[in-house]
Amino acid sequence: MEIQAALILFGIFAVLVTFGVPISFAIGLATTACVTFLMSFDQAIFVVAQRMATGLDSFTLLAIPFFILAGNIMNRGGIARRLIEMAKVIGGQLPGALAHCNVLANMLFGAISGSAVASAAAVGGIMSPLQKKEGYDPAYSAAVNAASCPTGLLIPPSSTLIVYSLISGGTSVATLFVAGYLPGILMGLGVMIVAGIIAARRGYPVIPLPGVKEIIKKTADAFLPLMLIVIIMGGIIGGIFTATEASAVAVVYCLIVACVIYREVKFSELPSIILEAAITSSIVLLLIGCSVGMSWAMAFSDIPYVISEALNNVSENPLIIMLVINLALLVIGTFMDMTPALLIFTPIFLPVATELGMDPVHFGIMMTYNLCIGIITPPVGSALFISCSVGKVAIQDIIKPMLPFYAAVISILMLVTFIPEISLFLPRVILGYGG
């Protein structure tokens, strides 16, 4: 029964996705077919709809549309340009200075906007012409931009970690946010090391050290955007507000900075910004609702148990099992976008990981990091395609320059997987987490 249900669920889902059906509808239809097999069509319609509604009835999920709106406001508010100028001050003296600036700006802007694609477009759009002017290989520049833009999905505030919190059964958002810092920073440093080695071999120039006045000015210009992270994380860690309330605070702060202080977003533009955020939010929330229904169908038919048994039959060694899970997620990430992959496969792999003694926070960071790699790999790597587009590079020309960056980020993934303290050290020290 379990195997038949799994074949129906994943088989129909795969067929629908192959024929171009939107992934939310593919998940919903496959779930309905699976539940119909287990019950009846009338019951399936009622149960799936009920589970979708119940899954979306969550206070935590309110943070997603607010953070999306805050990110959209910041994207229009000249934030990327200011962060790039600050990044030049920090990384300008390293070999391949502009490449390091690209990485640092992606880490900062990605954390503020919460979107790897937005970061790749905003930062890459500014950095690519500058690097080309200095004699950088366009394929190298696009590869640096692509490899570093996912760091903001780990460095909080991160909507992806909010989604994991919901689907994992209520793992603390604050703990996940704090746990994402070190892995996200390590990912950025890994990209910088590879970029620096290549830049040194090719003799790419450094940026002359600016004067003290210019350093102060550039730092002051980036102060207000960076304060958003301080306010959000400080408020969450200090217990002043929850992650959901922090998202509303972020919107108010972004409005003040972008519309009143910088004046780069006009009040007349707000309706279109809000509409864009509403459309994006509706897509994400529909996906979450359908995925919650699929998660229930899998649990009801004992599919996670069957997969757990299959993994245990592969090996009794926990290290081997974690390697298999990572390999599976890497393959999945190349064909499926990050959010649906997180929603579908967390209920499958999390029970296996916890049975092996892995902390849910550690597993969430590992899984998020793993799927970050998927958005910079073909054939569905949205951030990779955006980086190629803004860098004016053909997709076939960027694959070879990406290989050393893939090696770096996957090596750090292994460290994150097998050294739990990389994810859990800060939560233990800052929050007193005892997981």
mmCIF file with all atom_site columns, C-alpha atoms in Angstrom, residues 73-74 76-77 251-270 273:
data_model
loop_
_atom_site.group_PDB
_atom_site.id
_atom_site.type_symbol
_atom_site.label_atom_id
_atom_site.label_alt_id
_atom_site.label_comp_id
_atom_site.label_asym_id
_atom_site.label_entity_id
_atom_site.label_seq_id
_atom_site.pdbx_PDB_ins_code
_atom_site.Cartn_x
_atom_site.Cartn_y
_atom_site.Cartn_z
_atom_site.occupancy
_atom_site.B_iso_or_equiv
_atom_site.pdbx_formal_charge
_atom_site.auth_seq_id
_atom_site.auth_comp_id
_atom_site.auth_asym_id
_atom_site.auth_atom_id
_atom_site.pdbx_PDB_model_num
ATOM 1  C CA . ILE A 1 73  ? 11.101 48.358 -1.103 1.00 0.00 ? 73  ILE A CA 1
ATOM 2  C CA . MET A 1 74  ? 14.823 48.013 -0.393 1.00 0.00 ? 74  MET A CA 1
ATOM 3  C CA . ARG A 1 76  ? 14.043 49.972 -5.333 1.00 0.00 ? 76  ARG A CA 1
ATOM 4  C CA . GLY A 1 77  ? 15.706 52.216 -2.756 1.00 0.00 ? 77  GLY A CA 1
ATOM 5  C CA . VAL A 1 251 ? 8.463  47.133 6.342  1.00 0.00 ? 251 VAL A CA 1
ATOM 6  C CA . VAL A 1 252 ? 8.014  50.331 8.360  1.00 0.00 ? 252 VAL A CA 1
ATOM 7  C CA . TYR A 1 253 ? 11.778 50.837 8.593  1.00 0.00 ? 253 TYR A CA 1
ATOM 8  C CA . CYS A 1 254 ? 12.269 50.268 4.860  1.00 0.00 ? 254 CYS A CA 1
ATOM 9  C CA . LEU A 1 255 ? 9.505  52.744 4.029  1.00 0.00 ? 255 LEU A CA 1
ATOM 10 C CA . ILE A 1 256 ? 11.138 55.418 6.177  1.00 0.00 ? 256 ILE A CA 1
ATOM 11 C CA . VAL A 1 257 ? 14.624 54.801 4.753  1.00 0.00 ? 257 VAL A CA 1
ATOM 12 C CA . ALA A 1 258 ? 13.669 54.456 1.075  1.00 0.00 ? 258 ALA A CA 1
ATOM 13 C CA . CYS A 1 259 ? 10.841 57.020 0.865  1.00 0.00 ? 259 CYS A CA 1
ATOM 14 C CA . VAL A 1 260 ? 11.668 59.668 3.473  1.00 0.00 ? 260 VAL A CA 1
ATOM 15 C CA . ILE A 1 261 ? 15.442 59.603 4.038  1.00 0.00 ? 261 ILE A CA 1
ATOM 16 C CA . TYR A 1 262 ? 16.908 58.473 0.695  1.00 0.00 ? 262 TYR A CA 1
ATOM 17 C CA . ARG A 1 263 ? 13.861 59.573 -1.342 1.00 0.00 ? 263 ARG A CA 1
ATOM 18 C CA . GLU A 1 264 ? 14.660 57.036 -4.068 1.00 0.00 ? 264 GLU A CA 1
ATOM 19 C CA . VAL A 1 265 ? 11.208 55.465 -3.846 1.00 0.00 ? 265 VAL A CA 1
ATOM 20 C CA . LYS A 1 266 ? 8.274  57.778 -4.496 1.00 0.00 ? 266 LYS A CA 1
ATOM 21 C CA . PHE A 1 267 ? 5.027  57.284 -2.620 1.00 0.00 ? 267 PHE A CA 1
ATOM 22 C CA . SER A 1 268 ? 3.313  57.008 -6.019 1.00 0.00 ? 268 SER A CA 1
ATOM 23 C CA . GLU A 1 269 ? 5.383  53.853 -6.669 1.00 0.00 ? 269 GLU A CA 1
ATOM 24 C CA . LEU A 1 270 ? 4.203  52.081 -3.522 1.00 0.00 ? 270 LEU A CA 1
ATOM 25 C CA . ILE A 1 273 ? 5.594  47.626 -5.139 1.00 0.00 ? 273 ILE A CA 1
#
